[in-house]
PDB file of C-alpha atoms in Angstrom:
ATOM      1  CA  UNK A 200     -13.685 -13.282 -58.522  1.00 75.00           C
ATOM      2  CA  UNK A 201     -16.213 -12.582 -55.754  1.00 77.00           C
ATOM      3  CA  UNK A 202     -18.967 -10.336 -57.021  1.00 90.00           C
ATOM      4  CA  UNK A 203     -22.333  -9.013 -55.866  1.00 94.00           C
ATOM      5  CA  UNK A 204     -24.786  -7.663 -58.431  1.00 95.00           C
ATOM      6  CA  UNK A 205     -27.960  -5.771 -57.544  1.00 96.00           C
ATOM      7  CA  UNK A 206     -31.016  -4.876 -59.553  1.00 96.00           C
ATOM      8  CA  UNK A 207     -32.603  -2.575 -60.342  1.00 96.00           C
ATOM      9  CA  UNK A 208     -30.118   0.278 -59.973  1.00 95.00           C
ATOM     10  CA  UNK A 209     -32.941   2.561 -58.949  1.00 96.00           C
ATOM     11  CA  UNK A 210     -36.695   2.570 -58.602  1.00 96.00           C
ATOM     12  CA  UNK A 211     -39.491   4.933 -57.721  1.00 97.00           C
ATOM     13  CA  UNK A 212     -42.537   3.751 -55.783  1.00 97.00           C
ATOM     14  CA  UNK A 213     -45.592   5.414 -54.327  1.00 97.00           C
ATOM     15  CA  UNK A 214     -45.987   5.643 -50.591  1.00 97.00           C
ATOM     16  CA  UNK A 215     -47.851   2.642 -49.230  1.00 97.00           C
ATOM     17  CA  UNK A 216     -46.833   0.319 -52.063  1.00 97.00           C
ATOM     18  CA  UNK A 217     -44.545  -2.706 -51.809  1.00 97.00           C
ATOM     19  CA  UNK A 218     -41.311  -3.329 -53.688  1.00 97.00           C
ATOM     20  CA  UNK A 219     -38.675  -6.027 -54.050  1.00 98.00           C
ATOM     21  CA  UNK A 220     -34.972  -5.597 -54.618  1.00 98.00           C
ATOM     22  CA  UNK A 221     -32.757  -8.317 -56.052  1.00 98.00           C
ATOM     23  CA  UNK A 222     -29.219  -9.468 -55.318  1.00 98.00           C
ATOM     24  CA  UNK A 223     -27.117 -12.121 -57.085  1.00 97.00           C
ATOM     25  CA  UNK A 224     -23.713 -13.138 -55.824  1.00 96.00           C
ATOM     26  CA  UNK A 225     -20.781 -15.321 -56.784  1.00 93.00           C
ATOM     27  CA  UNK A 226     -18.968 -15.182 -53.428  1.00 87.00           C
ATOM     28  CA  UNK A 227     -17.580 -18.542 -52.390  1.00 84.00           C
ATOM     29  CA  UNK A 228     -17.344 -20.200 -49.962  1.00 87.00           C
ATOM     30  CA  UNK A 229     -20.418 -18.440 -48.645  1.00 87.00           C
ATOM     31  CA  UNK A 230     -20.692 -17.390 -45.014  1.00 87.00           C
ATOM     32  CA  UNK A 231     -23.555 -14.914 -44.749  1.00 91.00           C
ATOM     33  CA  UNK A 232     -25.491 -12.274 -46.651  1.00 94.00           C
ATOM     34  CA  UNK A 233     -26.399  -8.856 -45.304  1.00 95.00           C
ATOM     35  CA  UNK A 234     -28.657  -6.045 -46.350  1.00 97.00           C
ATOM     36  CA  UNK A 235     -27.757  -2.512 -45.376  1.00 97.00           C
ATOM     37  CA  UNK A 236     -29.756   0.713 -45.667  1.00 97.00           C
ATOM     38  CA  UNK A 237     -27.867   3.889 -46.450  1.00 96.00           C
ATOM     39  CA  UNK A 238     -29.629   7.212 -46.100  1.00 96.00           C
ATOM     40  CA  UNK A 239     -28.281  10.139 -48.125  1.00 93.00           C
ATOM     41  CA  UNK A 240     -25.236  11.588 -46.407  1.00 92.00           C
ATOM     42  CA  UNK A 241     -25.064   8.835 -43.798  1.00 95.00           C
ATOM     43  CA  UNK A 242     -23.210   5.577 -43.321  1.00 95.00           C
ATOM     44  CA  UNK A 243     -24.805   2.178 -44.049  1.00 96.00           C
ATOM     45  CA  UNK A 244     -26.893   0.642 -41.290  1.00 95.00           C
ATOM     46  CA  UNK A 245     -27.416  -3.117 -40.989  1.00 93.00           C
ATOM     47  CA  UNK A 246     -30.963  -4.371 -41.660  1.00 96.00           C
ATOM     48  CA  UNK A 247     -30.537  -8.157 -41.719  1.00 94.00           C
ATOM     49  CA  UNK A 248     -27.838 -10.813 -41.662  1.00 92.00           C
ATOM     50  CA  UNK A 249     -28.607 -14.330 -42.949  1.00 92.00           C
ATOM     51  CA  UNK A 250     -26.452 -17.409 -42.777  1.00 89.00           C
ATOM     52  CA  UNK A 251     -26.534 -20.404 -45.094  1.00 84.00           C
ATOM     53  CA  UNK A 252     -29.305 -22.153 -43.171  1.00 86.00           C
ATOM     54  CA  UNK A 253     -31.687 -19.183 -43.070  1.00 88.00           C
ATOM     55  CA  UNK A 254     -34.227 -18.694 -45.858  1.00 92.00           C
ATOM     56  CA  UNK A 255     -35.904 -15.566 -44.594  1.00 95.00           C
ATOM     57  CA  UNK A 256     -35.400 -12.876 -41.990  1.00 94.00           C
ATOM     58  CA  UNK A 257     -37.505  -9.855 -41.139  1.00 95.00           C
ATOM     59  CA  UNK A 258     -36.797  -6.499 -39.565  1.00 95.00           C
ATOM     60  CA  UNK A 259     -40.051  -4.597 -39.258  1.00 96.00           C
ATOM     61  CA  UNK A 260     -41.374  -3.885 -42.751  1.00 97.00           C
ATOM     62  CA  UNK A 261     -38.196  -5.285 -44.325  1.00 97.00           C
ATOM     63  CA  UNK A 262     -38.067  -8.983 -45.215  1.00 97.00           C
ATOM     64  CA  UNK A 263     -34.994 -10.571 -46.750  1.00 97.00           C
ATOM     65  CA  UNK A 264     -34.931 -13.966 -48.433  1.00 97.00           C
ATOM     66  CA  UNK A 265     -31.978 -16.128 -49.343  1.00 96.00           C
ATOM     67  CA  UNK A 266     -31.636 -18.994 -51.810  1.00 94.00           C
ATOM     68  CA  UNK A 267     -28.108 -20.298 -51.266  1.00 90.00           C
ATOM     69  CA  UNK A 268     -28.496 -22.850 -54.050  1.00 91.00           C
ATOM     70  CA  UNK A 269     -29.108 -20.247 -56.759  1.00 94.00           C
ATOM     71  CA  UNK A 270     -27.035 -17.614 -54.918  1.00 94.00           C
ATOM     72  CA  UNK A 271     -29.837 -15.103 -54.925  1.00 96.00           C
ATOM     73  CA  UNK A 272     -31.372 -12.868 -52.305  1.00 97.00           C
ATOM     74  CA  UNK A 273     -34.208 -10.389 -52.258  1.00 98.00           C
ATOM     75  CA  UNK A 274     -35.260  -7.577 -49.969  1.00 98.00           C
ATOM     76  CA  UNK A 275     -38.981  -6.867 -49.786  1.00 98.00           C
ATOM     77  CA  UNK A 276     -40.252  -3.576 -48.432  1.00 98.00           C
ATOM     78  CA  UNK A 277     -43.885  -3.666 -47.305  1.00 97.00           C
ATOM     79  CA  UNK A 278     -46.166  -0.642 -47.172  1.00 97.00           C
ATOM     80  CA  UNK A 279     -43.387   1.768 -48.060  1.00 97.00           C
ATOM     81  CA  UNK A 280     -42.950   5.030 -46.194  1.00 97.00           C
ATOM     82  CA  UNK A 281     -41.205   8.240 -47.200  1.00 97.00           C
ATOM     83  CA  UNK A 282     -38.422   7.355 -44.755  1.00 97.00           C
ATOM     84  CA  UNK A 283     -37.657   4.260 -46.828  1.00 98.00           C
ATOM     85  CA  UNK A 284     -36.095   6.497 -49.474  1.00 98.00           C
ATOM     86  CA  UNK A 285     -32.470   5.387 -49.379  1.00 97.00           C
ATOM     87  CA  UNK A 286     -29.925   3.136 -51.025  1.00 97.00           C
ATOM     88  CA  UNK A 287     -30.090  -0.543 -50.140  1.00 98.00           C
ATOM     89  CA  UNK A 288     -26.862  -2.462 -50.304  1.00 97.00           C
ATOM     90  CA  UNK A 289     -26.444  -6.228 -50.528  1.00 97.00           C
ATOM     91  CA  UNK A 290     -23.249  -7.475 -48.893  1.00 95.00           C
ATOM     92  CA  UNK A 291     -21.790 -10.980 -48.820  1.00 93.00           C
ATOM     93  CA  UNK A 292     -19.198 -12.488 -46.516  1.00 89.00           C
ATOM     94  CA  UNK A 293     -16.907 -15.362 -47.451  1.00 86.00           C
ATOM     95  CA  UNK A 294     -15.678 -18.000 -45.029  1.00 78.00           C
ATOM     96  CA  UNK A 295     -12.180 -17.596 -46.434  1.00 77.00           C
ATOM     97  CA  UNK A 296     -11.972 -13.792 -46.329  1.00 75.00           C
ATOM     98  CA  UNK A 297      -9.166 -12.661 -44.036  1.00 74.00           C
ATOM     99  CA  UNK A 298     -10.210 -10.040 -41.530  1.00 73.00           C
ATOM    100  CA  UNK A 299     -13.854 -10.924 -42.114  1.00 74.00           C
ATOM    101  CA  UNK A 300     -13.802  -8.783 -45.265  1.00 81.00           C
ATOM    102  CA  UNK A 301     -17.050  -8.188 -47.125  1.00 88.00           C
ATOM    103  CA  UNK A 302     -18.025  -7.909 -50.796  1.00 92.00           C
ATOM    104  CA  UNK A 303     -20.444  -5.065 -51.487  1.00 94.00           C
ATOM    105  CA  UNK A 304     -22.983  -4.658 -54.241  1.00 94.00           C
ATOM    106  CA  UNK A 305     -23.448  -1.305 -55.939  1.00 93.00           C
ATOM    107  CA  UNK A 306     -26.792  -0.714 -54.245  1.00 95.00           C
ATOM    108  CA  UNK A 307     -30.360  -0.001 -55.333  1.00 97.00           C
ATOM    109  CA  UNK A 308     -31.540   3.556 -54.872  1.00 96.00           C
ATOM    110  CA  UNK A 309     -35.185   3.672 -53.779  1.00 98.00           C
ATOM    111  CA  UNK A 310     -37.276   6.829 -53.927  1.00 98.00           C
ATOM    112  CA  UNK A 311     -40.677   6.773 -52.237  1.00 98.00           C
ATOM    113  CA  UNK A 312     -43.032   9.466 -53.457  1.00 97.00           C
ATOM    114  CA  UNK A 313     -46.161  10.678 -51.649  1.00 96.00           C
TER     115      UNK A 313
ATOM    116  CA  UNK B 116     -23.848   6.050 -27.637  1.00 60.00           C
ATOM    117  CA  UNK B 117     -21.527   7.558 -30.230  1.00 73.00           C
ATOM    118  CA  UNK B 118     -20.696   4.309 -32.065  1.00 93.00           C
ATOM    119  CA  UNK B 119     -18.249   5.144 -34.877  1.00 96.00           C
ATOM    120  CA  UNK B 120     -17.201   8.779 -35.219  1.00 97.00           C
ATOM    121  CA  UNK B 121     -15.296  10.152 -38.190  1.00 97.00           C
ATOM    122  CA  UNK B 122     -13.505  13.486 -38.372  1.00 97.00           C
ATOM    123  CA  UNK B 123     -13.518  15.690 -40.314  1.00 96.00           C
ATOM    124  CA  UNK B 124     -16.888  15.436 -42.079  1.00 96.00           C
ATOM    125  CA  UNK B 125     -15.782  17.476 -45.101  1.00 96.00           C
ATOM    126  CA  UNK B 126     -12.439  18.516 -46.486  1.00 96.00           C
ATOM    127  CA  UNK B 127     -11.090  20.107 -49.646  1.00 96.00           C
ATOM    128  CA  UNK B 128      -7.445  19.569 -50.516  1.00 95.00           C
ATOM    129  CA  UNK B 129      -5.132  20.636 -53.274  1.00 96.00           C
ATOM    130  CA  UNK B 130      -3.219  18.038 -55.267  1.00 97.00           C
ATOM    131  CA  UNK B 131      -0.078  17.031 -53.422  1.00 96.00           C
ATOM    132  CA  UNK B 132      -1.269  18.007 -49.959  1.00 96.00           C
ATOM    133  CA  UNK B 133      -1.389  15.481 -47.148  1.00 95.00           C
ATOM    134  CA  UNK B 134      -3.999  14.828 -44.508  1.00 95.00           C
ATOM    135  CA  UNK B 135      -5.174  12.307 -41.936  1.00 97.00           C
ATOM    136  CA  UNK B 136      -8.716  11.062 -41.431  1.00 97.00           C
ATOM    137  CA  UNK B 137      -9.583   9.941 -37.930  1.00 97.00           C
ATOM    138  CA  UNK B 138     -11.964   7.159 -36.947  1.00 97.00           C
ATOM    139  CA  UNK B 139     -12.906   6.488 -33.342  1.00 97.00           C
ATOM    140  CA  UNK B 140     -15.169   3.745 -31.989  1.00 97.00           C
ATOM    141  CA  UNK B 141     -16.465   3.270 -28.467  1.00 95.00           C
ATOM    142  CA  UNK B 142     -17.761  -0.311 -28.786  1.00 93.00           C
ATOM    143  CA  UNK B 143     -14.476  -2.022 -27.845  1.00 93.00           C
ATOM    144  CA  UNK B 144     -14.371  -3.649 -31.298  1.00 93.00           C
ATOM    145  CA  UNK B 145     -11.275  -5.528 -32.408  1.00 92.00           C
ATOM    146  CA  UNK B 146     -11.743  -5.098 -36.152  1.00 93.00           C
ATOM    147  CA  UNK B 147     -11.728  -1.770 -37.979  1.00 95.00           C
ATOM    148  CA  UNK B 148     -11.957  -0.927 -41.675  1.00 96.00           C
ATOM    149  CA  UNK B 149     -11.525   1.976 -44.065  1.00 97.00           C
ATOM    150  CA  UNK B 150     -13.620   2.062 -47.253  1.00 97.00           C
ATOM    151  CA  UNK B 151     -14.139   4.479 -50.091  1.00 97.00           C
ATOM    152  CA  UNK B 152     -17.454   4.925 -51.861  1.00 96.00           C
ATOM    153  CA  UNK B 153     -17.619   6.292 -55.385  1.00 94.00           C
ATOM    154  CA  UNK B 154     -20.734   6.934 -57.494  1.00 86.00           C
ATOM    155  CA  UNK B 155     -22.122   3.786 -59.078  1.00 78.00           C
ATOM    156  CA  UNK B 156     -19.693   1.511 -57.261  1.00 82.00           C
ATOM    157  CA  UNK B 157     -19.909  -0.594 -54.158  1.00 85.00           C
ATOM    158  CA  UNK B 158     -17.832   0.236 -51.135  1.00 93.00           C
ATOM    159  CA  UNK B 159     -14.232  -0.765 -51.665  1.00 94.00           C
ATOM    160  CA  UNK B 160     -11.913  -1.738 -48.830  1.00 94.00           C
ATOM    161  CA  UNK B 161      -8.740   0.337 -48.536  1.00 96.00           C
ATOM    162  CA  UNK B 162      -7.083  -1.055 -45.396  1.00 96.00           C
ATOM    163  CA  UNK B 163      -8.225  -2.907 -42.326  1.00 95.00           C
ATOM    164  CA  UNK B 164      -7.039  -3.884 -38.873  1.00 95.00           C
ATOM    165  CA  UNK B 165      -7.788  -6.963 -36.797  1.00 91.00           C
ATOM    166  CA  UNK B 166      -6.414  -5.524 -33.578  1.00 92.00           C
ATOM    167  CA  UNK B 167      -4.333  -2.829 -31.950  1.00 93.00           C
ATOM    168  CA  UNK B 168      -0.967  -2.481 -33.673  1.00 93.00           C
ATOM    169  CA  UNK B 169      -2.002  -4.475 -36.755  1.00 93.00           C
ATOM    170  CA  UNK B 170      -2.926  -3.323 -40.257  1.00 95.00           C
ATOM    171  CA  UNK B 171      -3.454  -5.056 -43.593  1.00 94.00           C
ATOM    172  CA  UNK B 172      -4.107  -4.041 -47.187  1.00 94.00           C
ATOM    173  CA  UNK B 173      -7.530  -4.238 -48.724  1.00 93.00           C
ATOM    174  CA  UNK B 174      -8.697  -4.012 -52.289  1.00 91.00           C
ATOM    175  CA  UNK B 175      -7.460  -0.486 -53.142  1.00 94.00           C
ATOM    176  CA  UNK B 176      -4.576   0.407 -50.776  1.00 96.00           C
ATOM    177  CA  UNK B 177      -2.332   2.415 -53.120  1.00 95.00           C
ATOM    178  CA  UNK B 178      -1.823   6.026 -52.074  1.00 95.00           C
ATOM    179  CA  UNK B 179      -3.048   5.431 -48.522  1.00 97.00           C
ATOM    180  CA  UNK B 180      -1.466   4.500 -45.211  1.00 96.00           C
ATOM    181  CA  UNK B 181      -3.064   3.561 -41.907  1.00 97.00           C
ATOM    182  CA  UNK B 182      -2.181   3.200 -38.265  1.00 97.00           C
ATOM    183  CA  UNK B 183      -3.893   1.542 -35.287  1.00 96.00           C
ATOM    184  CA  UNK B 184      -1.889   2.670 -32.275  1.00 94.00           C
ATOM    185  CA  UNK B 185      -4.899   2.489 -29.966  1.00 95.00           C
ATOM    186  CA  UNK B 186      -7.699  -0.061 -30.104  1.00 95.00           C
ATOM    187  CA  UNK B 187     -10.386   2.583 -30.402  1.00 96.00           C
ATOM    188  CA  UNK B 188      -8.745   4.634 -33.155  1.00 97.00           C
ATOM    189  CA  UNK B 189      -7.939   3.912 -36.783  1.00 98.00           C
ATOM    190  CA  UNK B 190      -6.220   6.610 -38.841  1.00 98.00           C
ATOM    191  CA  UNK B 191      -6.179   6.874 -42.632  1.00 98.00           C
ATOM    192  CA  UNK B 192      -3.458   9.003 -44.195  1.00 97.00           C
ATOM    193  CA  UNK B 193      -3.045  10.458 -47.655  1.00 96.00           C
ATOM    194  CA  UNK B 194       0.599  11.388 -48.130  1.00 91.00           C
ATOM    195  CA  UNK B 195       0.235  13.194 -51.475  1.00 95.00           C
ATOM    196  CA  UNK B 196      -3.390  13.678 -52.441  1.00 95.00           C
ATOM    197  CA  UNK B 197      -4.465  13.090 -56.050  1.00 96.00           C
ATOM    198  CA  UNK B 198      -7.765  14.017 -57.764  1.00 96.00           C
ATOM    199  CA  UNK B 199      -8.503  10.272 -58.128  1.00 96.00           C
ATOM    200  CA  UNK B 200      -8.794  10.135 -54.343  1.00 97.00           C
ATOM    201  CA  UNK B 201     -11.821  12.400 -54.366  1.00 97.00           C
ATOM    202  CA  UNK B 202     -14.420  10.217 -52.699  1.00 97.00           C
ATOM    203  CA  UNK B 203     -16.490   9.593 -49.602  1.00 97.00           C
ATOM    204  CA  UNK B 204     -14.522   7.657 -47.000  1.00 98.00           C
ATOM    205  CA  UNK B 205     -16.228   5.411 -44.483  1.00 98.00           C
ATOM    206  CA  UNK B 206     -14.831   3.801 -41.391  1.00 98.00           C
ATOM    207  CA  UNK B 207     -16.416   0.704 -39.887  1.00 96.00           C
ATOM    208  CA  UNK B 208     -15.814  -1.532 -36.906  1.00 95.00           C
ATOM    209  CA  UNK B 209     -16.944  -4.981 -35.803  1.00 91.00           C
ATOM    210  CA  UNK B 210     -16.371  -7.481 -33.076  1.00 85.00           C
ATOM    211  CA  UNK B 211     -13.945 -10.359 -33.535  1.00 79.00           C
ATOM    212  CA  UNK B 212     -15.694 -13.291 -35.253  1.00 72.00           C
ATOM    213  CA  UNK B 213     -16.102 -16.377 -33.120  1.00 69.00           C
ATOM    214  CA  UNK B 214     -14.637 -19.606 -34.498  1.00 62.00           C
ATOM    215  CA  UNK B 215     -16.651 -20.596 -37.563  1.00 58.00           C
ATOM    216  CA  UNK B 216     -19.080 -17.702 -37.120  1.00 63.00           C
ATOM    217  CA  UNK B 217     -18.675 -14.554 -39.199  1.00 65.00           C
ATOM    218  CA  UNK B 218     -21.991 -12.795 -38.796  1.00 73.00           C
ATOM    219  CA  UNK B 219     -20.892  -9.837 -36.714  1.00 81.00           C
ATOM    220  CA  UNK B 220     -22.347  -6.688 -38.262  1.00 86.00           C
ATOM    221  CA  UNK B 221     -20.038  -3.884 -39.281  1.00 91.00           C
ATOM    222  CA  UNK B 222     -20.962  -0.546 -37.770  1.00 94.00           C
ATOM    223  CA  UNK B 223     -20.263   2.441 -39.993  1.00 96.00           C
ATOM    224  CA  UNK B 224     -19.522   6.087 -39.352  1.00 97.00           C
ATOM    225  CA  UNK B 225     -21.229   8.806 -41.375  1.00 96.00           C
ATOM    226  CA  UNK B 226     -18.304   9.359 -43.694  1.00 96.00           C
ATOM    227  CA  UNK B 227     -15.765  12.003 -44.645  1.00 97.00           C
ATOM    228  CA  UNK B 228     -16.393  13.779 -47.936  1.00 96.00           C
ATOM    229  CA  UNK B 229     -13.035  14.570 -49.467  1.00 97.00           C
ATOM    230  CA  UNK B 230     -12.499  16.662 -52.585  1.00 96.00           C
ATOM    231  CA  UNK B 231      -9.093  17.037 -54.149  1.00 96.00           C
ATOM    232  CA  UNK B 232      -8.606  19.833 -56.639  1.00 94.00           C
TER     233      UNK B 232
END
């Protein structure tokens, strides 16, 4: 069964500090991995999309890494800001999924404190 | 640019009542999706559509129906609401994947918060 597991479930960091979120997946055959940011009361917004051949991708202060061999990904937030407080969702796409369906992780809730 | 618009934003229903959630997108996307999001769980796909006039079941379709009469609209219906359907419902859309390429992002609306008493 295709699954996406994220850790930690939640974390609290001080403004200006860095943090790293983890994602492990069992989706096969793999097509791409995405990270979404979801602010409270809003829909998810795409941060990065990485295919099999990409090891790292950045979007401003967000940097995602992918190890397709170990089926792991991480999202690193640099110099956190209060606006980074949100849930971060790891999402994986399978080459065989009809309708380009996605498998979602449960998310990591990040709280940035001043 | 509106993107994906969901109406209503909030709704409270009584058990057994029916209602329709509307999703509209202005990006000319072929694919549209309905998800539900419950605390502690990832988004789960209810139904999806790969083009006007088409619909297909997702992971948790029971108790829901959908229609895609126009390309820009995707409707989600609850015929007889149950408390287990209390959730936040998200609509998303994406472009049609090119052959062998599936990295089109899904664009989400801001959700409909539905409570069923």
